[in-house]
Short mmCIF file of C-alpha atoms in Angstrom, two decimals:
data_model
loop_
_atom_site.label_atom_id
_atom_site.label_comp_id
_atom_site.label_asym_id
_atom_site.label_seq_id
_atom_site.Cartn_x
_atom_site.Cartn_y
_atom_site.Cartn_z
CA MET A 1178 -14.78 -11.36 -17.51
CA ASN A 1179 -13.97 -10.68 -21.29
CA PRO A 1180 -10.63 -8.96 -21.94
CA ARG A 1181 -10.81 -5.10 -23.17
CA PRO A 1182 -8.18 -3.78 -25.58
CA LEU A 1183 -5.63 -1.75 -24.34
CA GLU A 1184 -3.50 1.21 -25.79
CA PRO A 1185 0.22 -0.25 -26.44
CA ALA A 1186 1.64 2.27 -23.91
CA THR A 1187 -0.99 1.42 -21.30
CA GLU A 1188 -0.18 -2.11 -21.64
CA MET A 1189 3.39 -1.42 -21.46
CA TRP A 1190 3.11 0.38 -18.03
CA LEU A 1191 0.72 -2.52 -16.57
CA TRP A 1192 3.37 -5.26 -17.44
CA ILE A 1193 5.98 -3.11 -15.66
CA GLY A 1194 3.86 -3.36 -12.96
CA VAL A 1195 3.34 -6.90 -13.05
CA TRP A 1196 7.14 -7.91 -13.55
CA GLY A 1197 7.98 -5.20 -10.63
CA MET A 1198 5.66 -6.77 -8.23
CA ALA A 1199 6.40 -10.31 -9.18
CA ALA A 1200 10.48 -9.74 -8.72
CA SER A 1201 10.03 -7.73 -5.56
CA ALA A 1202 7.47 -10.50 -3.94
CA ALA A 1203 10.23 -13.33 -4.62
CA VAL A 1204 12.91 -11.12 -2.92
CA MET A 1205 10.53 -10.37 -0.14
CA PHE A 1206 10.24 -13.88 0.43
CA THR A 1207 13.70 -14.48 1.24
CA PHE A 1208 13.42 -11.86 4.13
CA ILE A 1209 10.52 -14.27 5.60
CA ARG A 1210 12.88 -17.12 5.67
CA ARG A 1211 15.67 -14.95 7.13
CA ALA A 1212 13.56 -13.29 9.64
CA ARG A 1213 15.17 -13.87 13.51
CA THR A 1214 12.19 -12.43 15.57
CA PRO A 1215 8.31 -12.65 15.40
CA PHE A 1216 8.07 -8.89 14.71
CA GLU A 1217 10.67 -9.15 11.73
CA GLU A 1218 8.64 -12.10 10.43
CA ALA A 1219 5.24 -10.43 10.66
CA GLN A 1220 6.48 -7.16 8.85
CA ALA A 1221 8.11 -9.30 6.10
CA ILE A 1222 4.84 -11.56 5.53
CA THR A 1223 2.69 -8.45 5.53
CA GLN A 1224 5.16 -6.92 2.91
CA PHE A 1225 5.03 -10.05 1.03
CA TYR A 1226 1.37 -10.47 0.64
CA VAL A 1227 1.02 -6.93 -0.41
CA LEU A 1228 3.34 -7.41 -3.28
CA LEU A 1229 1.69 -10.69 -4.20
CA ILE A 1230 -1.90 -9.18 -4.34
CA ALA A 1231 -0.47 -6.41 -6.52
CA PHE A 1232 1.09 -8.87 -8.66
CA GLY A 1233 -2.26 -10.77 -9.27
CA THR A 1234 -4.58 -7.61 -9.98
CA TYR A 1235 -1.55 -5.87 -12.13
CA LEU A 1236 -1.39 -9.20 -14.20
CA ALA A 1237 -5.31 -9.03 -14.64
CA MET A 1238 -5.19 -5.40 -15.78
CA ALA A 1239 -2.36 -6.41 -18.22
CA LEU A 1240 -4.33 -8.98 -19.52
CA GLY A 1241 -7.23 -6.50 -20.30
CA GLN A 1242 -9.30 -7.78 -17.42
CA GLY A 1243 -10.57 -5.78 -14.39
CA SER A 1244 -12.04 -2.72 -15.89
CA ILE A 1245 -15.26 -1.14 -17.03
CA GLN A 1246 -16.34 1.45 -19.11
CA ALA A 1247 -17.78 4.47 -17.35
CA GLU A 1248 -20.92 6.46 -18.45
CA ASP A 1249 -18.65 8.83 -20.67
CA GLY A 1250 -16.59 6.21 -22.31
CA ARG A 1251 -13.70 6.26 -20.22
CA GLN A 1252 -12.05 2.85 -19.08
CA VAL A 1253 -11.69 2.55 -15.25
CA PHE A 1254 -9.55 -0.24 -13.94
CA VAL A 1255 -11.78 -1.28 -11.07
CA SER A 1256 -8.97 -3.98 -10.16
CA ARG A 1257 -6.88 -1.11 -9.29
CA TYR A 1258 -9.26 -0.23 -6.37
CA VAL A 1259 -9.36 -3.96 -5.50
CA THR A 1260 -5.58 -3.91 -4.99
CA TRP A 1261 -5.77 -0.88 -2.80
CA THR A 1262 -8.63 -2.30 -0.65
CA PHE A 1263 -6.47 -5.29 0.38
CA THR A 1264 -3.09 -3.81 0.09
CA THR A 1265 -3.45 -0.38 1.92
CA PRO A 1266 -5.03 -1.87 4.97
CA LEU A 1267 -1.95 -4.44 5.31
CA LEU A 1268 0.51 -1.59 5.01
CA LEU A 1269 -1.24 0.59 7.52
CA LEU A 1270 -1.13 -2.57 9.67
CA GLY A 1271 2.38 -2.78 9.33
CA VAL A 1272 2.87 0.77 10.20
CA ALA A 1273 0.44 0.36 13.26
CA THR A 1274 2.58 -2.94 14.40
CA THR A 1275 5.74 -0.52 14.22
CA ALA A 1276 3.92 2.07 16.42
CA LEU A 1277 2.51 -0.51 18.93
CA GLY A 1278 4.77 -3.07 19.01
CA SER A 1279 3.49 -6.44 19.96
CA PRO A 1280 0.53 -7.05 20.87
CA ILE A 1281 -1.05 -4.33 18.69
CA THR A 1282 -4.32 -5.30 20.42
CA ARG A 1283 -3.97 -2.41 23.19
CA ARG A 1284 -5.33 0.13 20.70
CA LYS A 1285 -7.60 -2.11 18.89
CA PRO A 1286 -10.00 0.70 18.25
CA VAL A 1287 -7.55 3.17 16.89
CA VAL A 1288 -6.24 0.25 14.34
CA ALA A 1289 -9.92 -0.34 13.37
CA GLY A 1290 -10.43 3.30 12.97
CA LEU A 1291 -7.45 3.57 10.59
CA ILE A 1292 -8.32 0.76 8.52
CA ALA A 1293 -11.88 1.45 8.30
CA ALA A 1294 -11.05 5.32 7.03
CA ASP A 1295 -8.74 3.81 4.59
CA VAL A 1296 -11.58 1.55 3.06
CA ILE A 1297 -14.13 4.19 2.87
CA MET A 1298 -11.34 6.56 1.04
CA ILE A 1299 -11.01 3.42 -1.46
CA VAL A 1300 -14.45 2.64 -2.05
CA THR A 1301 -15.69 6.36 -2.49
CA GLY A 1302 -12.62 7.06 -4.43
CA LEU A 1303 -13.98 4.35 -7.06
CA VAL A 1304 -17.05 5.83 -7.04
CA ALA A 1305 -15.50 9.08 -7.92
CA ALA A 1306 -13.45 7.57 -10.67
CA LEU A 1307 -16.76 6.01 -12.10
CA SER A 1308 -18.85 9.19 -11.91
CA PRO A 1309 -19.25 11.18 -15.21
CA SER A 1310 -16.53 13.76 -15.97
CA GLY A 1311 -17.26 17.45 -14.90
CA SER A 1312 -20.34 16.12 -12.81
CA SER A 1313 -20.94 17.19 -9.22
CA GLU A 1314 -21.51 13.71 -7.95
CA LYS A 1315 -17.52 13.14 -8.92
CA TRP A 1316 -16.34 16.02 -6.84
CA ILE A 1317 -18.84 14.94 -4.03
CA TRP A 1318 -17.12 11.58 -3.88
CA TYR A 1319 -13.69 12.98 -4.44
CA GLY A 1320 -14.40 15.12 -1.40
CA VAL A 1321 -15.68 12.48 0.71
CA SER A 1322 -12.64 10.44 -0.26
CA SER A 1323 -10.51 13.09 0.62
CA GLY A 1324 -12.07 13.64 3.77
CA ALA A 1325 -11.37 9.99 4.78
CA PHE A 1326 -7.80 10.23 3.55
CA LEU A 1327 -7.51 13.24 6.09
CA GLY A 1328 -8.75 10.80 8.77
CA VAL A 1329 -5.93 8.26 7.78
CA TYR A 1330 -3.34 11.01 8.22
CA TRP A 1331 -4.99 12.28 11.49
CA ILE A 1332 -4.85 9.05 12.91
CA LEU A 1333 -1.09 8.11 11.79
CA TRP A 1334 0.02 11.21 13.08
CA GLY A 1335 -2.09 11.55 16.32
CA PRO A 1336 -2.83 8.40 18.21
CA LEU A 1337 -0.32 6.22 16.73
CA ARG A 1338 2.49 8.43 16.79
CA TRP A 1339 1.90 8.97 20.51
CA GLU A 1340 1.64 5.02 20.81
CA ALA A 1341 4.92 4.91 18.95
CA ARG A 1342 6.55 7.11 21.78
CA ALA A 1343 5.14 5.12 24.28
CA THR A 1344 6.43 1.88 22.73
CA GLY A 1345 9.98 2.83 23.04
CA PRO A 1346 12.54 5.47 21.33
CA GLU A 1347 13.58 2.81 18.82
CA HIS A 1348 10.21 2.22 17.64
CA HIS A 1349 9.35 5.81 17.64
CA ARG A 1350 12.36 6.63 15.15
CA LEU A 1351 11.44 3.65 12.87
CA TYR A 1352 7.88 4.54 13.02
CA ILE A 1353 8.35 8.26 12.17
CA ARG A 1354 10.53 7.53 9.29
CA ASN A 1355 8.27 4.80 7.81
CA ASN A 1356 5.38 7.03 8.17
CA VAL A 1357 6.98 10.06 6.49
CA LEU A 1358 8.01 7.85 3.40
CA LEU A 1359 4.48 6.23 3.13
CA ALA A 1360 2.61 9.69 3.57
CA VAL A 1361 4.52 11.35 0.88
CA ILE A 1362 3.99 9.09 -1.63
CA TRP A 1363 0.20 8.61 -0.74
CA PHE A 1364 -0.28 12.21 -1.05
CA ILE A 1365 0.70 11.91 -4.55
CA TYR A 1366 -2.32 9.59 -5.42
CA PRO A 1367 -5.21 11.89 -5.06
CA VAL A 1368 -3.02 14.30 -7.14
CA ASN A 1369 -2.95 11.85 -10.03
CA PHE A 1370 -6.66 11.04 -9.61
CA LEU A 1371 -7.29 14.75 -9.66
CA PHE A 1372 -5.47 15.75 -12.91
CA GLY A 1373 -5.85 12.37 -14.72
CA ASN A 1374 -8.31 10.81 -16.87
CA GLU A 1375 -10.58 9.80 -13.76
CA GLY A 1376 -10.64 13.65 -12.67
CA LEU A 1377 -9.85 16.85 -14.80
CA ASN A 1378 -8.30 14.75 -17.58
CA VAL A 1379 -5.28 17.20 -17.86
CA TRP A 1380 -3.31 13.96 -18.94
CA GLY A 1381 -4.65 11.06 -20.41
CA GLY A 1382 -5.18 7.49 -19.40
CA THR A 1383 -1.88 6.24 -20.13
CA ALA A 1384 -0.22 8.87 -18.11
CA THR A 1385 -2.70 8.33 -15.37
CA THR A 1386 -1.57 4.52 -15.41
CA ALA A 1387 2.06 5.51 -15.53
CA GLY A 1388 1.50 7.34 -12.61
CA TYR A 1389 -0.45 4.88 -10.74
CA THR A 1390 2.04 2.18 -11.33
CA LEU A 1391 5.13 4.31 -10.60
CA LEU A 1392 3.47 5.12 -7.31
CA ASP A 1393 2.40 1.43 -6.54
CA ILE A 1394 6.02 0.52 -6.95
CA LEU A 1395 7.31 3.02 -4.72
CA SER A 1396 4.50 2.71 -2.02
CA LYS A 1397 4.77 -1.36 -2.10
CA ALA A 1398 8.01 -2.65 -3.50
CA VAL A 1399 10.43 0.45 -2.72
CA TYR A 1400 8.59 1.23 0.63
CA GLY A 1401 8.46 -2.38 1.72
CA PHE A 1402 12.26 -3.15 1.33
CA ILE A 1403 13.04 0.33 3.36
CA ALA A 1404 10.45 -0.88 6.18
CA ILE A 1405 11.86 -4.38 6.64
CA ALA A 1406 15.49 -2.95 6.42
CA GLY A 1407 14.60 -0.62 9.13
CA VAL A 1408 12.87 -3.78 11.18
CA ARG A 1409 15.86 -5.90 10.62
CA ALA A 1410 18.37 -2.80 11.85
CA LEU A 1411 16.17 -2.57 14.93
CA THR A 1412 16.47 -6.37 15.40
CA GLU A 1413 20.19 -5.76 15.35
CA ARG A 1414 20.23 -2.87 17.61
CA THR A 1415 18.40 -4.71 20.33
CA GLY A 1416 20.32 -7.89 19.92
CA ALA A 1417 19.82 -10.05 17.00
CA PRO A 1418 19.36 -13.67 17.64
CA GLY A 1419 21.67 -16.00 16.16
CA LEU A 1420 19.35 -18.23 14.67
CA THR A 1421 16.44 -17.58 12.07
CA LEU A 1422 13.05 -18.68 13.19
CA ASP A 1423 13.37 -21.49 10.83
CA GLN A 1424 16.76 -22.56 12.01
CA ALA A 1425 15.63 -22.10 15.84
CA ALA A 1426 12.32 -24.19 14.94
CA ARG A 1427 14.39 -27.21 13.35
CA LYS A 1428 16.68 -26.99 16.38
CA ALA A 1429 13.95 -27.25 18.75
CA GLY A 1430 12.47 -29.95 16.81
CA GLY A 1431 15.48 -32.38 17.41
CA PRO A 1432 18.26 -33.66 15.47
#
């Protein structure tokens, strides 16, 4: 894949994404090592891989890779959509785990439908981004993507919210808090698409990249730390074990 030249300001925002995700992943790794319950460990691992995947794809974009030229000459970062295809299902899996507790298998069709709607949203969004500016095809695919987006919201605020209530008041409170935060941040993504260079082009490619970078940092790094802090607080309220999982495993293995 041959590197493509970038505007200096666009490249700057992409490198902000690289270092933001790298630093956040390094810190999140420490939460994995400090996990005291399997639930806490699973949440920390999920958030760590969200950040690690985002780091890799932001690095590709910052190096001028992972983009193609649309028919109307716009540079479209396909790597960004690749990132979302992997990271957003992981984020949603973390939210679903908070709602359902362990195991999440009691509502497998709901979780599968949530992830399927999310992937459809991302793939059709990419098709919309690649469609020529001002074309009817662009707005048809944007509509399809937005419909899948609403499907994600419906599952989050319908079946999974009911399941969180059934799991218990502590899980329900944590689920609602995390869900509100993620839903608000995610709502801004289609707005940035609509007015950015992938949609109406009210603002250009650099501003669009800046918007996506800030949103990715909020939805992956900031949200990830808030989510894991909530899980740790839940562990404290329900009786935190004295040892981390690593320490307990070493102790069980002998002297």
